[in-house]
XYZ file of C-alpha atoms in Angstrom:
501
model
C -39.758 -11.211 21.748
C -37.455 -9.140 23.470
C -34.280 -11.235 23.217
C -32.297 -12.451 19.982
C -29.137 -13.968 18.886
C -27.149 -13.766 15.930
C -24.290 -15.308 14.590
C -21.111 -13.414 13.684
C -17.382 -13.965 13.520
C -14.311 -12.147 14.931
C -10.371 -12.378 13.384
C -8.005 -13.489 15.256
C -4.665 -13.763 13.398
C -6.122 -16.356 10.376
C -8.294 -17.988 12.979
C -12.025 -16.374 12.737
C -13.759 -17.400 16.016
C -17.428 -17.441 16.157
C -19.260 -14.157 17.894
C -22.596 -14.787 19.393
C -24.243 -10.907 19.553
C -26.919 -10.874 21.924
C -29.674 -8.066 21.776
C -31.864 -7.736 24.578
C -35.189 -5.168 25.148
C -35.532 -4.145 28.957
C -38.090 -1.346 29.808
C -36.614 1.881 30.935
C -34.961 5.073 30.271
C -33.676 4.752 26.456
C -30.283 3.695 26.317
C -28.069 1.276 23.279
C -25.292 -0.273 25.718
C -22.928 -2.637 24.184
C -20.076 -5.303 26.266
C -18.504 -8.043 25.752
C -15.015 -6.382 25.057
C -15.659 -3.512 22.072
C -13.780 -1.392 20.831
C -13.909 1.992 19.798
C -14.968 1.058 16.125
C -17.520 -1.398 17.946
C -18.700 1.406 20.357
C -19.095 3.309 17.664
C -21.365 1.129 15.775
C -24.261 2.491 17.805
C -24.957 5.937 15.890
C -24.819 4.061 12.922
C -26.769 1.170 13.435
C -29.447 3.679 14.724
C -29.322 5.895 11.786
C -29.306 2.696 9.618
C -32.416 1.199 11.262
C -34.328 4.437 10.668
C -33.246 5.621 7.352
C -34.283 1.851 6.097
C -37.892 2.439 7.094
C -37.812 0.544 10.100
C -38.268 1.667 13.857
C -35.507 1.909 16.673
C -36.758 0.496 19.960
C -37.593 3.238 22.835
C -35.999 0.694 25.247
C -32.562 0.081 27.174
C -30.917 -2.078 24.247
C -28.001 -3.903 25.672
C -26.034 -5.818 23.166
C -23.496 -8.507 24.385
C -20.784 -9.997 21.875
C -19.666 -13.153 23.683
C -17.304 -14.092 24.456
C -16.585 -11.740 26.598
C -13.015 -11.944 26.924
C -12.154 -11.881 23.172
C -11.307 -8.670 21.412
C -14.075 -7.025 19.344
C -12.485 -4.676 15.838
C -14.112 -3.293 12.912
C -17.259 -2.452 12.004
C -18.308 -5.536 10.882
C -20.746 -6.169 13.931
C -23.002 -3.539 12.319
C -24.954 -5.275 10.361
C -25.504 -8.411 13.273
C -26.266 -5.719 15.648
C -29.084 -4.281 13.809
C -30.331 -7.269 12.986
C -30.177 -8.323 16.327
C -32.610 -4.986 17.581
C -35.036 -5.617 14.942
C -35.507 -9.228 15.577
C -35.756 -8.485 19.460
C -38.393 -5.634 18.704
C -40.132 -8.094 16.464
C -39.660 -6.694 12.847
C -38.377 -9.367 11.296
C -38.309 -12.951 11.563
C -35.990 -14.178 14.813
C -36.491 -17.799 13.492
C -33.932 -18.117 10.704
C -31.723 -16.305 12.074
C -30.164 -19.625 13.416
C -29.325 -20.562 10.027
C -27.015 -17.964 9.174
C -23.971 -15.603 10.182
C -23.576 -12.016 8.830
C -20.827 -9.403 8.896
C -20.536 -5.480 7.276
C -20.166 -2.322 8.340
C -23.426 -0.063 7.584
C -23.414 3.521 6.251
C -25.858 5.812 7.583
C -28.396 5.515 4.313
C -28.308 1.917 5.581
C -26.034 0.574 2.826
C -23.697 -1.866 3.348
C -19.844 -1.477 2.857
C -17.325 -4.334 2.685
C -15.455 -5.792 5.818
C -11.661 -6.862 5.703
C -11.073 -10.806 6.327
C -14.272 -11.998 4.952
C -12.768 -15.013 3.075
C -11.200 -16.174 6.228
C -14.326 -15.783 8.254
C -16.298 -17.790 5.555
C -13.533 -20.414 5.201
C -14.308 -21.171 8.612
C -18.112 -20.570 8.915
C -18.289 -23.368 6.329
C -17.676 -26.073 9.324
C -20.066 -24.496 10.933
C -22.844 -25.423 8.608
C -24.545 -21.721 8.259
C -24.329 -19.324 5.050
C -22.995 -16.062 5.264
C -24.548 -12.739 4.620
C -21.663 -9.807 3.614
C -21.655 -6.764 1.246
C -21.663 -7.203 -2.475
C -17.721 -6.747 -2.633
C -16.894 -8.975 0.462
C -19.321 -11.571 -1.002
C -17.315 -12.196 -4.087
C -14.459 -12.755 -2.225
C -15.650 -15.375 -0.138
C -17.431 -17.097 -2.549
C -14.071 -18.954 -3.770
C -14.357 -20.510 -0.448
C -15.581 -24.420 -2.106
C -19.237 -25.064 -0.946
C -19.406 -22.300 0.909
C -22.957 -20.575 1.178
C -22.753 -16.496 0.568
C -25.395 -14.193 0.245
C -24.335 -10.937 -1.032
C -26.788 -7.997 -0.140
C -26.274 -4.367 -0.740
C -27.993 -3.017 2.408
C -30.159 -3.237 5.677
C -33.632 -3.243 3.861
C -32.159 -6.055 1.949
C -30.979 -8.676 4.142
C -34.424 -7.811 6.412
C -36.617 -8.467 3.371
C -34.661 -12.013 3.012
C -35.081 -12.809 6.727
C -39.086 -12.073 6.402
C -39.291 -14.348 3.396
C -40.626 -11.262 1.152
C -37.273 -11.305 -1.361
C -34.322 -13.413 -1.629
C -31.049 -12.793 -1.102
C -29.151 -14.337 -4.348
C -26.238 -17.046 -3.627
C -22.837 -15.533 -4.907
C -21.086 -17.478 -7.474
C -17.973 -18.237 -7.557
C -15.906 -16.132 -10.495
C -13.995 -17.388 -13.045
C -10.845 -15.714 -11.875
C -8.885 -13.918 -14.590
C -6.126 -15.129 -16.744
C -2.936 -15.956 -14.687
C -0.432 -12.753 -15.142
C 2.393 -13.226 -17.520
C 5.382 -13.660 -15.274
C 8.837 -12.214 -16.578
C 10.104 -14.806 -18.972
C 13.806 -16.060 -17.974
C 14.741 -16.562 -21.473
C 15.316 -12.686 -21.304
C 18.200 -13.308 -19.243
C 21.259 -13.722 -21.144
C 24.401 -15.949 -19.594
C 24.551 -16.506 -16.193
C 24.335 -20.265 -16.820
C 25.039 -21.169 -12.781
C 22.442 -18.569 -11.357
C 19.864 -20.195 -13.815
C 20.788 -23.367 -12.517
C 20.575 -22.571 -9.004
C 17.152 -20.677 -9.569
C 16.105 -23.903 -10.759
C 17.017 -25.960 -8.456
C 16.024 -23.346 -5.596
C 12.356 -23.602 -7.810
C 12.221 -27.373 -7.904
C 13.066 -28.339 -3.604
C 11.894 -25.048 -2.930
C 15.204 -24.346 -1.263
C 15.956 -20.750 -0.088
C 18.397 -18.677 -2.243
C 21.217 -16.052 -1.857
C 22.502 -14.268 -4.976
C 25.658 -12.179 -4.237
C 27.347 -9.912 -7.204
C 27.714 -6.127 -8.494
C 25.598 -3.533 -9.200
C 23.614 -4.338 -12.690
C 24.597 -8.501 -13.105
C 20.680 -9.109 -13.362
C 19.926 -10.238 -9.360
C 17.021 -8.789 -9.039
C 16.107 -9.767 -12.713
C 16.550 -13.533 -11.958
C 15.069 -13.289 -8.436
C 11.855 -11.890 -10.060
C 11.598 -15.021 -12.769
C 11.267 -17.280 -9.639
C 7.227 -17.525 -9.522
C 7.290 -18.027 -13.189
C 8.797 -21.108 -13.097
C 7.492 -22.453 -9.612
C 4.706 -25.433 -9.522
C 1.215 -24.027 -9.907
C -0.968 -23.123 -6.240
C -3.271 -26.229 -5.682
C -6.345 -24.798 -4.309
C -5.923 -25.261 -0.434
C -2.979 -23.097 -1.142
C -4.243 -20.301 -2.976
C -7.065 -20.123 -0.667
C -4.729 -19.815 2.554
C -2.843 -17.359 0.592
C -5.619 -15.161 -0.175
C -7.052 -15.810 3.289
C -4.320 -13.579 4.716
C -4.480 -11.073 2.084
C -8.136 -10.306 3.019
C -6.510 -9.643 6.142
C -5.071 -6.984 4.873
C -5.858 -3.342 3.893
C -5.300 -4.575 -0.059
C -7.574 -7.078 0.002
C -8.321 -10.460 -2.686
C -8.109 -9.858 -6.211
C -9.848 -12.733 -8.015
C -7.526 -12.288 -11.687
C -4.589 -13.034 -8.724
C -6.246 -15.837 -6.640
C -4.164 -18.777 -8.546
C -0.919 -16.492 -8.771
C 1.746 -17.393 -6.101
C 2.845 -13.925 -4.051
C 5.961 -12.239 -4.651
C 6.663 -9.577 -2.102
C 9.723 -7.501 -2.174
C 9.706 -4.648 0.639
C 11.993 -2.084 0.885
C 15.171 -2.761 2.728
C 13.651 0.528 5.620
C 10.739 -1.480 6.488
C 10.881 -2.434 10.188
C 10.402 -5.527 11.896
C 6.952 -5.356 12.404
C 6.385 -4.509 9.169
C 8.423 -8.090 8.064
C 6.858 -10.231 10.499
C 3.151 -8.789 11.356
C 2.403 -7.224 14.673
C 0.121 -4.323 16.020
C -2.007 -4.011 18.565
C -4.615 -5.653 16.493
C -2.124 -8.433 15.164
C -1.915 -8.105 11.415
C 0.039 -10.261 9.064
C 3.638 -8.978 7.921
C 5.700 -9.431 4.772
C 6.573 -13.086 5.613
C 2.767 -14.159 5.864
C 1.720 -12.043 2.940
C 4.294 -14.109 0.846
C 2.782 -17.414 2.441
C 3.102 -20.069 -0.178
C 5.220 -17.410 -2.775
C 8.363 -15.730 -2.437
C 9.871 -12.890 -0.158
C 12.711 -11.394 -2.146
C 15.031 -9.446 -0.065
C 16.897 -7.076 -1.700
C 20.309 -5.272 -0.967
C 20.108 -7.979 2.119
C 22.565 -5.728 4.399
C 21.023 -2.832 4.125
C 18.206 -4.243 6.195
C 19.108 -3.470 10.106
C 19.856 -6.633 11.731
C 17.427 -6.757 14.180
C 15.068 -7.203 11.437
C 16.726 -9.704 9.974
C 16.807 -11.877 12.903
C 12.990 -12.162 13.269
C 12.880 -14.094 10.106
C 14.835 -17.489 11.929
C 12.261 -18.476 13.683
C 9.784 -18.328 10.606
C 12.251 -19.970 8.371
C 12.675 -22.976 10.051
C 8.887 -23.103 11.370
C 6.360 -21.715 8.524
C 4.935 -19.674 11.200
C 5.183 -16.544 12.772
C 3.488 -16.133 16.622
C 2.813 -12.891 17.897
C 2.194 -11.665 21.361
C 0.851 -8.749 22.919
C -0.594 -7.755 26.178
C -3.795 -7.873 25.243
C -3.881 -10.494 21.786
C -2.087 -12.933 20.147
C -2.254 -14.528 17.057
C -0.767 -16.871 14.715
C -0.381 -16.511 10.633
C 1.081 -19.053 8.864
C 4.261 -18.072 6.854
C 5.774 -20.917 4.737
C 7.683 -18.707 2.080
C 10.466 -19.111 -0.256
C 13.200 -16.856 0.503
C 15.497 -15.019 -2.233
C 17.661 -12.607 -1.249
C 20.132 -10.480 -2.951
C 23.214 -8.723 -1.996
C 26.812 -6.851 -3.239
C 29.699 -8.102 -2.499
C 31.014 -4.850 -0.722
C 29.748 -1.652 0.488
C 31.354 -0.401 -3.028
C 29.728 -3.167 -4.920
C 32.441 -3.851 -7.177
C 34.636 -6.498 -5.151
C 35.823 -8.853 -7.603
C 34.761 -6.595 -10.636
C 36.919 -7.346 -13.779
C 36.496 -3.575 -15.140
C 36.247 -1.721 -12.023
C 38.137 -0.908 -9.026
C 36.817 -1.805 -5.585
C 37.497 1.010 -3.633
C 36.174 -0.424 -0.052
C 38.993 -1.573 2.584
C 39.272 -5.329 3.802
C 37.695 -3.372 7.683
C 34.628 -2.419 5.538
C 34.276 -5.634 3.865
C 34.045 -7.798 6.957
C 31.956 -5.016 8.634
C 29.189 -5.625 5.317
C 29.211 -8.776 5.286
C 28.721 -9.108 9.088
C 25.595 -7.505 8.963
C 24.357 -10.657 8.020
C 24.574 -13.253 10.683
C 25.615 -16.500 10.741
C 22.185 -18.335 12.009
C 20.629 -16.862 9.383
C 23.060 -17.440 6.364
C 23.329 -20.914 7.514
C 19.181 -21.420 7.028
C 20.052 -20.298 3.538
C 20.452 -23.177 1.293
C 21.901 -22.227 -1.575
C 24.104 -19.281 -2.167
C 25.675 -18.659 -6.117
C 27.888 -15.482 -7.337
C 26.214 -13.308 -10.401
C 29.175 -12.052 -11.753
C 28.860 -9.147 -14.327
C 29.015 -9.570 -17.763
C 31.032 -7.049 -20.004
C 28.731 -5.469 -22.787
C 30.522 -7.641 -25.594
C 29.279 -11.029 -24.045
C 25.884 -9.043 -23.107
C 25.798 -8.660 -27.051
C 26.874 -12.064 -27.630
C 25.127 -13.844 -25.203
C 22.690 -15.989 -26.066
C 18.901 -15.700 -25.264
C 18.262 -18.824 -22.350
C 15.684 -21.255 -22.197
C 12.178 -19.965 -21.598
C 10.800 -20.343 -18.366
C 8.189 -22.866 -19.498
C 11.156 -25.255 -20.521
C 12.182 -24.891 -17.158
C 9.042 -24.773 -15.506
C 8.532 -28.594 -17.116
C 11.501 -29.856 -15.610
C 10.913 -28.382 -11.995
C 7.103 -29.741 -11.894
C 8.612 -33.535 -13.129
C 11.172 -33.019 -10.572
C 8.210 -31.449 -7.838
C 6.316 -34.627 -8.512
C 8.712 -37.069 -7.723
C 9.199 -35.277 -4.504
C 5.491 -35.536 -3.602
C 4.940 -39.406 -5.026
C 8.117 -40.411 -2.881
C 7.675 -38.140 0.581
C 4.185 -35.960 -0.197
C 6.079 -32.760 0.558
C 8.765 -30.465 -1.551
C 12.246 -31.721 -0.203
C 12.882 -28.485 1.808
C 10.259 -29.624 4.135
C 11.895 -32.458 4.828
C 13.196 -33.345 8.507
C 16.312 -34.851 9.436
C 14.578 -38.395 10.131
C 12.481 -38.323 7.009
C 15.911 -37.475 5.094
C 17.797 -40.403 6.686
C 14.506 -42.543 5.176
C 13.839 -40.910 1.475
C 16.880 -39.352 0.529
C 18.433 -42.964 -0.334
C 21.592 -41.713 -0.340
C 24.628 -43.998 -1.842
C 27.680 -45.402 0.612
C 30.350 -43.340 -1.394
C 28.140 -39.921 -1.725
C 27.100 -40.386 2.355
C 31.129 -41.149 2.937
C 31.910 -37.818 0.411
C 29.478 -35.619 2.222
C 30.809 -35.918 5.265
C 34.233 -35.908 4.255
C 33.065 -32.136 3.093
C 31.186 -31.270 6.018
C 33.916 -32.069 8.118
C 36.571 -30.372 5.825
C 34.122 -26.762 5.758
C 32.937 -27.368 9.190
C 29.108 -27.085 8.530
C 26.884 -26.657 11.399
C 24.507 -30.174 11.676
C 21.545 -27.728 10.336
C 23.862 -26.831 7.036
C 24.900 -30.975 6.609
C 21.006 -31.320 6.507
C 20.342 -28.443 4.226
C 23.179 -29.987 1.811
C 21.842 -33.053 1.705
C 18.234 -31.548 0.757
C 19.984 -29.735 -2.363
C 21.772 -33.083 -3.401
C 18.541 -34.463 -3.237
C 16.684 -32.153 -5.751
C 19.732 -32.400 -7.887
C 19.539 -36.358 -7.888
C 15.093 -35.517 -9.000
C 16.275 -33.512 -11.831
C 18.261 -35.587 -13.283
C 15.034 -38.575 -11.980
C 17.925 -40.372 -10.074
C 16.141 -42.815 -7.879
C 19.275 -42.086 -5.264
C 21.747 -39.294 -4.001
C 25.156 -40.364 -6.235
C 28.562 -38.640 -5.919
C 27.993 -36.197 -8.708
C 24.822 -35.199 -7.376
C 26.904 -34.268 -4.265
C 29.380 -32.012 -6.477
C 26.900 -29.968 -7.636
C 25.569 -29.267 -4.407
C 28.990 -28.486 -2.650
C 29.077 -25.481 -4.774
C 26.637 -23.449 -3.247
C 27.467 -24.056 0.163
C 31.033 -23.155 -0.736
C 29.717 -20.218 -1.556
C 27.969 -19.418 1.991
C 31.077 -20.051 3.588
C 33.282 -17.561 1.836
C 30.827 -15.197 2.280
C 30.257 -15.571 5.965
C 34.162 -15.603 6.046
């Protein structure tokens, strides 16, 4: 047989599209050609699937081998067409057994001893070969990671002599099983927090709708402390979840650790990282910040020290889930439906407002701070509280808080009203769906807009207020939005507005 065909997979954004790679034996001068869109990793693949192919024991064809990855108009990476692509030559040139090759896809990048090294995005390609009804052959370590994938087929092998020895029928490739996982990290507990009664509240309350979350105050009140006790208290991943989260970290250089498969993300990057960084991007479209925290939190810190460009890009995202990304040759699409907490100091100085110490910044380089966050974007925020600082006497006072598995109770009662009344947290809710489930009471509708009116919220913020008076009215299991439930909420949009002004 001089022709063959094996299955493969390419990455596109999350999306892992099928790869057919043809091998075909013509007579000739010897030549190993490969189309169908390559690139230089691909092209590369050559020397090594030669060197593979003969260091394994096999033979390389004397022939014009011309390998075609179709289709032809979608971008080839990695080296994870090695291992296809020497299977493909030895099942043209008749070594091994073409017939069963229709019954399963394979990915890895070979070494030149003909070992096989892991490929990155193996749990998405696997989530998706799955429909396809095929197993999957990959390297020991990207094996393990796609076998969380639920009824997923995976064959790990550990090199080219291997997975040729399974294809003959002389020894079997074992089916991976999927781990245990380890124990779920400890998150930081929030009864170390001391005071700060309101930012506990609003944590909560940003933890139970999963509302988004600005906490302004001075150097030291304990912003980043609190912002970092958010996953501990947020409803546990349901599977779906934790496998699209860990889907897009295989995308990534860092990979899936199983102990942190069921352990909702919590990325904080550093206030210099760029815009590409945040969102994703490349010429080979890889997910950013804001995808990497899909399904966890993104915790901003010292928010206006971020350029503002930068900022910006995370609108779209915010109000979406989803980040698109174009370039002249790709695009691709990661999902990106994170909780944001950011934090920030009231003045260039930090100390505005301090009790103890003097603010030293003019009212110029106050406005000039604060404006380098924009309006837009501090109106997608929904709640915004003031951590004001504590003097060392009430530090010493202060009383240890609840833990955060008290808390953690009363957010997944207050979660599961959400999802028994609507099926989604109340920040995904749309204006419509609000107007239908938020069952909102004549004198709290006639309040609200009495307040929106009075502050002159934007229709986006009236929404966003309503949303919070909504998870205030499921903690306290209030079948309807009531006045009080209102009051609380005013609060923290209060709060936006005086800092935007």
């Amino acid at each position: 047989m001089s022709l063959s065909v094996v299955y493969s997979r390419a990455l596109a954004g999350l999306d892992a599209p099928p790869v057919l790679v043809e091998v075909h034996l013509a007579n000739g001068l010897p030549a190993f050609n490969i189309v169908g869109l390559p690139d230089t990793e691909v092209k590369e693949s050559r020397d090594r699937v030669r060197a593979a192919i003969l260091t394994s024991g096999f033979e390389f064809p004397a022939k014009k081998v011309t390998v075609n990855l179709a289709p032809a108009d979608l971008p080839k990476e990695s080296g994870r067409f090695d291992l296809p692509i020497a299977i493909g030559v030895l099942a043209a040139s008749g070594q091994i057994d073409a017939s069963r090759l229709a019954h399963y896809e394979l990915a890895g990048e070979l070494g030149l001893t003909g070992a096989l090294r892991p490929v990155r995005g193996a749990l998405a390609m696997v989530w998706q070969a799955k429909q396809a009804g095929r197993a999957f052959i990959l390297p020991p370590d990207s094996a393990t990671e796609a076998a969380w994938v639920s009824e997923a087929t995976v064959h790990p092998a550990d090199s080219l002599a291997a997975v040729c020895a399974h294809l003959n029928g002389l020894v079997s490739l074992p089916v991976q099983q999927r781990g245990e996982g380890g124990a779920e990290l400890k998150y930081p507990d929030l009864a170390d927090v001391k005071g700060q009664g309101t930012a506990r509240r609003a944590l909560e309350l940003a933890a139970a709708g999963g509302h988004s979350l600005l906490l302004v105050g001075p150097p030291g009140t304990g912003k980043s402390m609190l912002a970092a006790r958010l996953p501990g208290i947020l409803p546990p991943l349901v599977e779906h979840e934790a496998l699209e989260s860990a889907a897009i970290r295989s995308l990534s250089h860092g990979g899936v650790n199983a102990d942190t498969l069921a352990v909702r993300p919590f990325r904080s990057p550093h206030h210099s990282a760029s815009a590409v960084a945040l969102v994703g991007g490349g010429s080979d479209p890889r997910p950013g910040e804001i995808s990497l925290a899909h399904h966890g939190v993104l915790f901003l810190d010292e928010l206006p020290e971020f350029d503002r460009k930068v900022l910006e890009v995370l609108r779209e995202p915010l109000e979406s889930g989803e980040i698109h990304i174009s370039r002249a040759s790709r695009q691709a699409v990661f999902p990106a439906r994170f909780q944001l907490v950011a934090a920030m100091n009231p003045c260039p100085c930090g100390y505005h407002g301090h009790p103890a110490k003097r603010c030293r910044c003019s009212f110029e380089q106050i406005q000039r701070y604060r404006g380098k966050i924009s309006g837009p974007l501090l109106d997608r925020i929904d709640l915004t509280i003031e951590v004001p600082s504590l003097s060392p006497s009430e530090l010493d006072a202060g009383v240890a808080g609840e833990s955060s598995e008290r808390v953690r109770a009363r957010v997944l009662a207050a979660r599961e009203r959400q999802l028994a009344r609507q099926g989604k947290a109340n920040y995904l809710l749309s204006g419509r769906e609000l107007d239908e489930v938020a069952a909102i009471e004549a004198q709290a509708r006639e309040m609200l807009v009495q307040i929106a009116e009075k502050l002159g919220l934007s229709a986006r913020s009236y929404h966003r207020l309503l949303r919070v008076s909504r998870t205030v009215a499921d903690m306290e299991d209030s079948p309807s939005v009531q006045r009080e439930h209102v009051m609380q909420a005013v609060p923290f949009r209060r709060a936006m507005q005086d800092c935007d002004s």
